PDB file of C-alpha atoms in Angstrom:
ATOM      1  CA  UNK A   1     124.411  96.768 102.943  1.00 76.00           C
ATOM      2  CA  UNK A   2     123.067 100.284 101.221  1.00 85.00           C
ATOM      3  CA  UNK A   3     119.685  99.634 101.889  1.00 89.00           C
ATOM      4  CA  UNK A   4     120.327  98.015 105.278  1.00 92.00           C
ATOM      5  CA  UNK A   5     122.057 100.568 106.128  1.00 88.00           C
ATOM      6  CA  UNK A   6     118.985 102.922 105.111  1.00 88.00           C
ATOM      7  CA  UNK A   7     117.082 101.032 106.378  1.00 87.00           C
ATOM      8  CA  UNK A   8     118.844 101.059 109.521  1.00 88.00           C
ATOM      9  CA  UNK A   9     118.325  97.366 109.902  1.00 92.00           C
ATOM     10  CA  UNK A  10     121.318  94.786 110.544  1.00 91.00           C
ATOM     11  CA  UNK A  11     122.154  92.735 107.347  1.00 92.00           C
ATOM     12  CA  UNK A  12     120.592  89.972 107.549  1.00 94.00           C
ATOM     13  CA  UNK A  13     121.893  86.762 106.488  1.00 94.00           C
ATOM     14  CA  UNK A  14     122.178  86.223 102.271  1.00 94.00           C
ATOM     15  CA  UNK A  15     121.315  82.946 100.479  1.00 96.00           C
ATOM     16  CA  UNK A  16     121.314  82.766  97.071  1.00 96.00           C
ATOM     17  CA  UNK A  17     119.397  79.156  95.710  1.00 95.00           C
ATOM     18  CA  UNK A  18     120.008  77.500  92.386  1.00 94.00           C
ATOM     19  CA  UNK A  19     117.187  77.051  90.427  1.00 92.00           C
ATOM     20  CA  UNK A  20     115.718  78.992  87.640  1.00 92.00           C
ATOM     21  CA  UNK A  21     112.310  79.661  89.203  1.00 93.00           C
ATOM     22  CA  UNK A  22     112.615  83.617  89.398  1.00 96.00           C
ATOM     23  CA  UNK A  23     111.646  84.144  92.736  1.00 96.00           C
ATOM     24  CA  UNK A  24     112.678  85.344  96.799  1.00 97.00           C
ATOM     25  CA  UNK A  25     111.678  84.874 100.271  1.00 96.00           C
ATOM     26  CA  UNK A  26     113.046  86.645 104.203  1.00 95.00           C
ATOM     27  CA  UNK A  27     113.000  83.665 106.602  1.00 93.00           C
ATOM     28  CA  UNK A  28     113.758  84.355 110.646  1.00 89.00           C
ATOM     29  CA  UNK A  29     112.234  84.909 113.474  1.00 82.00           C
ATOM     30  CA  UNK A  30     113.463  88.679 114.517  1.00 87.00           C
ATOM     31  CA  UNK A  31     115.678  91.029 112.739  1.00 90.00           C
ATOM     32  CA  UNK A  32     118.938  90.111 113.711  1.00 90.00           C
ATOM     33  CA  UNK A  33     118.187  86.636 112.561  1.00 90.00           C
ATOM     34  CA  UNK A  34     117.092  86.856 109.182  1.00 94.00           C
ATOM     35  CA  UNK A  35     117.826  85.673 106.087  1.00 95.00           C
ATOM     36  CA  UNK A  36     116.727  86.607 102.980  1.00 96.00           C
ATOM     37  CA  UNK A  37     117.486  84.509  99.547  1.00 97.00           C
ATOM     38  CA  UNK A  38     117.204  85.357  95.839  1.00 97.00           C
ATOM     39  CA  UNK A  39     117.371  82.612  93.273  1.00 96.00           C
ATOM     40  CA  UNK A  40     119.760  82.937  90.284  1.00 97.00           C
ATOM     41  CA  UNK A  41     116.842  82.227  87.726  1.00 96.00           C
ATOM     42  CA  UNK A  42     115.537  85.919  89.286  1.00 97.00           C
ATOM     43  CA  UNK A  43     118.962  87.912  89.479  1.00 97.00           C
ATOM     44  CA  UNK A  44     119.455  86.282  86.003  1.00 97.00           C
ATOM     45  CA  UNK A  45     116.338  87.471  84.931  1.00 97.00           C
ATOM     46  CA  UNK A  46     116.075  91.296  86.507  1.00 98.00           C
ATOM     47  CA  UNK A  47     117.754  94.305  86.480  1.00 97.00           C
ATOM     48  CA  UNK A  48     120.146  95.752  89.249  1.00 96.00           C
ATOM     49  CA  UNK A  49     117.164  98.800  89.853  1.00 97.00           C
ATOM     50  CA  UNK A  50     114.662  95.769  89.036  1.00 98.00           C
ATOM     51  CA  UNK A  51     116.331  93.547  91.368  1.00 97.00           C
ATOM     52  CA  UNK A  52     117.247  96.139  94.097  1.00 97.00           C
ATOM     53  CA  UNK A  53     113.412  96.792  94.455  1.00 97.00           C
ATOM     54  CA  UNK A  54     112.588  92.805  94.531  1.00 98.00           C
ATOM     55  CA  UNK A  55     115.532  93.006  98.148  1.00 97.00           C
ATOM     56  CA  UNK A  56     113.658  95.704  99.493  1.00 97.00           C
ATOM     57  CA  UNK A  57     110.452  94.019  99.717  1.00 98.00           C
ATOM     58  CA  UNK A  58     112.210  91.448 101.671  1.00 97.00           C
ATOM     59  CA  UNK A  59     113.930  93.565 103.806  1.00 96.00           C
ATOM     60  CA  UNK A  60     110.677  95.022 104.521  1.00 96.00           C
ATOM     61  CA  UNK A  61     108.719  91.976 105.184  1.00 96.00           C
ATOM     62  CA  UNK A  62     112.253  91.270 108.173  1.00 95.00           C
ATOM     63  CA  UNK A  63     111.536  95.519 109.283  1.00 94.00           C
ATOM     64  CA  UNK A  64     108.212  94.595 109.781  1.00 94.00           C
ATOM     65  CA  UNK A  65     108.598  91.099 111.559  1.00 93.00           C
ATOM     66  CA  UNK A  66     106.269  89.248 109.067  1.00 93.00           C
ATOM     67  CA  UNK A  67     107.142  86.013 109.777  1.00 90.00           C
ATOM     68  CA  UNK A  68     107.022  85.626 113.968  1.00 90.00           C
ATOM     69  CA  UNK A  69     103.486  87.993 112.527  1.00 90.00           C
ATOM     70  CA  UNK A  70     102.470  84.723 111.024  1.00 88.00           C
ATOM     71  CA  UNK A  71     104.002  82.774 113.225  1.00 86.00           C
ATOM     72  CA  UNK A  72     101.832  83.896 115.687  1.00 87.00           C
ATOM     73  CA  UNK A  73      98.427  84.274 113.549  1.00 83.00           C
ATOM     74  CA  UNK A  74      98.478  80.947 112.467  1.00 84.00           C
ATOM     75  CA  UNK A  75      98.356  79.974 116.591  1.00 82.00           C
ATOM     76  CA  UNK A  76      94.305  79.580 116.841  1.00 76.00           C
ATOM     77  CA  UNK A  77      94.023  77.684 113.438  1.00 77.00           C
ATOM     78  CA  UNK A  78      97.246  75.280 114.781  1.00 81.00           C
ATOM     79  CA  UNK A  79      94.877  74.454 117.935  1.00 78.00           C
ATOM     80  CA  UNK A  80      91.763  74.019 116.438  1.00 75.00           C
ATOM     81  CA  UNK A  81      93.229  72.264 113.610  1.00 78.00           C
ATOM     82  CA  UNK A  82      95.286  69.460 116.518  1.00 81.00           C
ATOM     83  CA  UNK A  83      91.855  69.270 118.018  1.00 75.00           C
ATOM     84  CA  UNK A  84      89.721  68.536 114.854  1.00 71.00           C
ATOM     85  CA  UNK A  85      91.578  65.819 114.416  1.00 74.00           C
ATOM     86  CA  UNK A  86      91.975  64.438 118.043  1.00 73.00           C
ATOM     87  CA  UNK A  87      88.395  64.020 117.251  1.00 66.00           C
ATOM     88  CA  UNK A  88      87.917  62.536 114.476  1.00 67.00           C
ATOM     89  CA  UNK A  89      90.318  59.564 115.579  1.00 68.00           C
ATOM     90  CA  UNK A  90      88.813  59.663 119.315  1.00 63.00           C
ATOM     91  CA  UNK A  91      85.352  60.918 119.595  1.00 59.00           C
ATOM     92  CA  UNK A  92      83.884  60.378 115.591  1.00 54.00           C
ATOM     93  CA  UNK A  93      82.212  56.972 116.862  1.00 48.00           C
ATOM     94  CA  UNK A  94      79.879  57.998 119.305  1.00 50.00           C
ATOM     95  CA  UNK A  95      78.461  61.351 117.736  1.00 49.00           C
ATOM     96  CA  UNK A  96      75.395  59.824 116.670  1.00 51.00           C
ATOM     97  CA  UNK A  97      75.473  58.937 120.565  1.00 51.00           C
ATOM     98  CA  UNK A  98      73.927  60.892 123.171  1.00 52.00           C
ATOM     99  CA  UNK A  99      75.795  59.469 125.854  1.00 51.00           C
ATOM    100  CA  UNK A 100      79.271  60.572 127.673  1.00 54.00           C
ATOM    101  CA  UNK A 101      81.709  58.619 124.969  1.00 52.00           C
ATOM    102  CA  UNK A 102      81.312  60.469 121.927  1.00 51.00           C
ATOM    103  CA  UNK A 103      78.230  62.943 121.559  1.00 56.00           C
ATOM    104  CA  UNK A 104      79.766  65.269 124.013  1.00 61.00           C
ATOM    105  CA  UNK A 105      82.362  65.502 121.862  1.00 68.00           C
ATOM    106  CA  UNK A 106      80.227  66.678 118.289  1.00 75.00           C
ATOM    107  CA  UNK A 107      80.228  70.487 119.981  1.00 78.00           C
ATOM    108  CA  UNK A 108      83.881  71.057 120.473  1.00 73.00           C
ATOM    109  CA  UNK A 109      84.479  69.555 117.492  1.00 77.00           C
ATOM    110  CA  UNK A 110      81.777  71.669 115.511  1.00 82.00           C
ATOM    111  CA  UNK A 111      83.262  75.266 117.551  1.00 79.00           C
ATOM    112  CA  UNK A 112      87.086  73.884 116.354  1.00 79.00           C
ATOM    113  CA  UNK A 113      86.125  73.558 112.814  1.00 83.00           C
ATOM    114  CA  UNK A 114      84.576  77.660 113.069  1.00 84.00           C
ATOM    115  CA  UNK A 115      87.576  78.660 114.651  1.00 82.00           C
ATOM    116  CA  UNK A 116      89.319  76.725 112.566  1.00 82.00           C
ATOM    117  CA  UNK A 117      88.501  77.996 108.738  1.00 85.00           C
ATOM    118  CA  UNK A 118      87.665  81.320 110.600  1.00 86.00           C
ATOM    119  CA  UNK A 119      91.366  81.697 111.411  1.00 85.00           C
ATOM    120  CA  UNK A 120      92.341  80.199 108.040  1.00 87.00           C
ATOM    121  CA  UNK A 121      90.708  83.190 105.739  1.00 90.00           C
ATOM    122  CA  UNK A 122      91.673  85.679 108.699  1.00 89.00           C
ATOM    123  CA  UNK A 123      95.839  84.674 108.329  1.00 90.00           C
ATOM    124  CA  UNK A 124      95.136  84.774 104.227  1.00 91.00           C
ATOM    125  CA  UNK A 125      94.067  87.988 104.750  1.00 93.00           C
ATOM    126  CA  UNK A 126      96.340  89.063 106.705  1.00 93.00           C
ATOM    127  CA  UNK A 127      98.760  87.593 104.620  1.00 94.00           C
ATOM    128  CA  UNK A 128      98.096  89.817 101.983  1.00 95.00           C
ATOM    129  CA  UNK A 129      97.562  93.036 103.912  1.00 96.00           C
ATOM    130  CA  UNK A 130     101.049  92.323 104.856  1.00 96.00           C
ATOM    131  CA  UNK A 131     102.608  91.993 101.073  1.00 97.00           C
ATOM    132  CA  UNK A 132     100.789  95.262 100.303  1.00 97.00           C
ATOM    133  CA  UNK A 133     102.893  96.836 102.556  1.00 97.00           C
ATOM    134  CA  UNK A 134     106.213  95.258 102.889  1.00 97.00           C
ATOM    135  CA  UNK A 135     105.552  96.433  98.440  1.00 98.00           C
ATOM    136  CA  UNK A 136     105.148 100.236 100.164  1.00 97.00           C
ATOM    137  CA  UNK A 137     108.229 100.198 102.445  1.00 96.00           C
ATOM    138  CA  UNK A 138     110.341  98.337  99.499  1.00 96.00           C
ATOM    139  CA  UNK A 139     109.063 101.490  97.296  1.00 96.00           C
ATOM    140  CA  UNK A 140     110.061 103.872  99.632  1.00 94.00           C
ATOM    141  CA  UNK A 141     112.768 102.400 100.692  1.00 94.00           C
ATOM    142  CA  UNK A 142     114.381 102.715  97.290  1.00 95.00           C
ATOM    143  CA  UNK A 143     112.406 105.593  96.143  1.00 93.00           C
ATOM    144  CA  UNK A 144     112.277 103.749  92.835  1.00 94.00           C
ATOM    145  CA  UNK A 145     108.369 102.533  92.720  1.00 97.00           C
ATOM    146  CA  UNK A 146     108.292 101.649  89.583  1.00 96.00           C
ATOM    147  CA  UNK A 147     111.294  99.314  89.922  1.00 97.00           C
ATOM    148  CA  UNK A 148     109.161  96.885  91.907  1.00 98.00           C
ATOM    149  CA  UNK A 149     106.180  97.510  89.628  1.00 97.00           C
ATOM    150  CA  UNK A 150     107.882  96.312  87.057  1.00 98.00           C
ATOM    151  CA  UNK A 151     109.834  93.423  88.271  1.00 98.00           C
ATOM    152  CA  UNK A 152     106.380  92.134  89.756  1.00 97.00           C
ATOM    153  CA  UNK A 153     105.070  91.745  85.843  1.00 96.00           C
ATOM    154  CA  UNK A 154     108.348  90.316  84.977  1.00 97.00           C
ATOM    155  CA  UNK A 155     108.877  87.460  87.631  1.00 96.00           C
ATOM    156  CA  UNK A 156     104.582  86.613  87.075  1.00 93.00           C
ATOM    157  CA  UNK A 157     104.915  86.586  83.518  1.00 92.00           C
ATOM    158  CA  UNK A 158     108.130  84.240  83.905  1.00 92.00           C
ATOM    159  CA  UNK A 159     106.346  82.272  86.545  1.00 88.00           C
ATOM    160  CA  UNK A 160     103.164  81.332  84.311  1.00 82.00           C
ATOM    161  CA  UNK A 161     105.817  79.281  81.880  1.00 84.00           C
ATOM    162  CA  UNK A 162     107.505  76.809  84.521  1.00 83.00           C
ATOM    163  CA  UNK A 163     105.938  74.016  84.452  1.00 82.00           C
ATOM    164  CA  UNK A 164     102.750  72.610  86.297  1.00 80.00           C
ATOM    165  CA  UNK A 165     105.551  69.933  87.765  1.00 76.00           C
ATOM    166  CA  UNK A 166     108.119  72.163  89.111  1.00 76.00           C
ATOM    167  CA  UNK A 167     105.331  75.383  90.556  1.00 79.00           C
ATOM    168  CA  UNK A 168     104.273  72.057  92.674  1.00 80.00           C
ATOM    169  CA  UNK A 169     107.796  71.419  94.306  1.00 82.00           C
ATOM    170  CA  UNK A 170     108.375  74.892  95.447  1.00 84.00           C
ATOM    171  CA  UNK A 171     104.206  75.458  96.385  1.00 81.00           C
ATOM    172  CA  UNK A 172     105.350  74.953 100.324  1.00 82.00           C
ATOM    173  CA  UNK A 173     107.443  77.957 100.482  1.00 84.00           C
ATOM    174  CA  UNK A 174     104.493  80.264  98.862  1.00 86.00           C
ATOM    175  CA  UNK A 175     103.553  82.317 101.775  1.00 86.00           C
ATOM    176  CA  UNK A 176     107.449  83.202 101.596  1.00 90.00           C
ATOM    177  CA  UNK A 177     107.753  84.207  98.028  1.00 94.00           C
ATOM    178  CA  UNK A 178     107.753  87.348  96.044  1.00 95.00           C
ATOM    179  CA  UNK A 179     105.137  86.008  93.984  1.00 94.00           C
ATOM    180  CA  UNK A 180     103.662  82.124  94.891  1.00 91.00           C
ATOM    181  CA  UNK A 181     104.421  78.974  93.111  1.00 84.00           C
ATOM    182  CA  UNK A 182     101.120  78.310  91.957  1.00 73.00           C
ATOM    183  CA  UNK A 183      99.857  76.273  88.648  1.00 49.00           C
ATOM    184  CA  UNK A 184      96.625  78.345  89.253  1.00 56.00           C
ATOM    185  CA  UNK A 185      94.930  81.202  90.016  1.00 55.00           C
ATOM    186  CA  UNK A 186      92.550  80.449  93.790  1.00 50.00           C
ATOM    187  CA  UNK A 187      88.907  81.429  93.343  1.00 46.00           C
ATOM    188  CA  UNK A 188      88.085  84.845  94.112  1.00 53.00           C
ATOM    189  CA  UNK A 189      91.824  85.584  95.775  1.00 66.00           C
ATOM    190  CA  UNK A 190      90.489  84.365  99.197  1.00 69.00           C
ATOM    191  CA  UNK A 191      92.683  81.192  98.767  1.00 79.00           C
ATOM    192  CA  UNK A 192      95.438  83.588  98.339  1.00 88.00           C
ATOM    193  CA  UNK A 193      98.293  83.971 100.256  1.00 90.00           C
ATOM    194  CA  UNK A 194      98.901  87.081  98.200  1.00 93.00           C
ATOM    195  CA  UNK A 195      96.878  89.930  96.511  1.00 94.00           C
ATOM    196  CA  UNK A 196      96.713  89.746  92.125  1.00 93.00           C
ATOM    197  CA  UNK A 197      99.938  91.041  90.872  1.00 95.00           C
ATOM    198  CA  UNK A 198      97.691  93.921  89.096  1.00 95.00           C
ATOM    199  CA  UNK A 199      96.501  95.198  92.167  1.00 96.00           C
ATOM    200  CA  UNK A 200     100.119  95.526  93.899  1.00 97.00           C
ATOM    201  CA  UNK A 201     101.658  96.830  90.456  1.00 97.00           C
ATOM    202  CA  UNK A 202      98.608  99.553  90.648  1.00 97.00           C
ATOM    203  CA  UNK A 203      99.158  99.829  93.936  1.00 97.00           C
ATOM    204  CA  UNK A 204     102.500 101.167  93.021  1.00 97.00           C
ATOM    205  CA  UNK A 205     102.437 103.021  90.317  1.00 96.00           C
ATOM    206  CA  UNK A 206     100.022 105.436  92.675  1.00 95.00           C
ATOM    207  CA  UNK A 207     102.727 105.160  94.800  1.00 95.00           C
ATOM    208  CA  UNK A 208     104.742 106.698  92.312  1.00 94.00           C
ATOM    209  CA  UNK A 209     102.746 109.463  91.281  1.00 92.00           C
ATOM    210  CA  UNK A 210     102.816 110.194  94.210  1.00 89.00           C
ATOM    211  CA  UNK A 211     105.981 110.274  94.755  1.00 84.00           C
ATOM    212  CA  UNK A 212     107.001 112.572  92.083  1.00 82.00           C
ATOM    213  CA  UNK A 213     104.310 115.130  92.908  1.00 76.00           C
ATOM    214  CA  UNK A 214     106.239 115.600  96.237  1.00 70.00           C
ATOM    215  CA  UNK A 215     109.289 116.288  94.515  1.00 62.00           C
ATOM    216  CA  UNK A 216     107.558 118.725  91.986  1.00 59.00           C
ATOM    217  CA  UNK A 217     106.166 120.240  95.264  1.00 62.00           C
ATOM    218  CA  UNK A 218     109.167 120.808  97.243  1.00 58.00           C
ATOM    219  CA  UNK A 219     111.624 122.051  94.077  1.00 54.00           C
TER     220      UNK A 219
END
């Protein structure tokens, strides 16, 4: 409640997921219809200040309307995917023919494929940017970037020890998790919805130094 008051945000619905996997996420189409969920695993793992940092991160997603933004951003990829599926089902038989049955559909397939690939990579890049923004928002909201950095380190370390089968069952929520449930890192991070934990921690450490410098200058 205190974080919501500080952020001038309507209190979201709070849920607890009964799972040992340490994670948290926020969902909802608007600030007034949002849900913030934490697992029992993360509540047992983190200290109160670290858990506050995680909750502030999720509230920052709500403040920034990230779920709505990512839904809108996925529109072009979804349309391109539907066109591709339609083309494979109904246009594939005539790709090699220069007739009206299928040959004319090949350019549409190629353009749709290009749009889908470009949209996919742009969405992943946007998602990574939104995670950085939520980290920064949480750090400013709590005035303790180091607490969130410590939480990210603990969560990622614990996630690495979770069986691969358990991680795969949770991969559907990867885009929403504070730390994705992955069995291995994506090539160069291009396919990842989240920045590397090391980069996130480094940015939080720099922000901690900036905030301390500001406080020192004010004193």
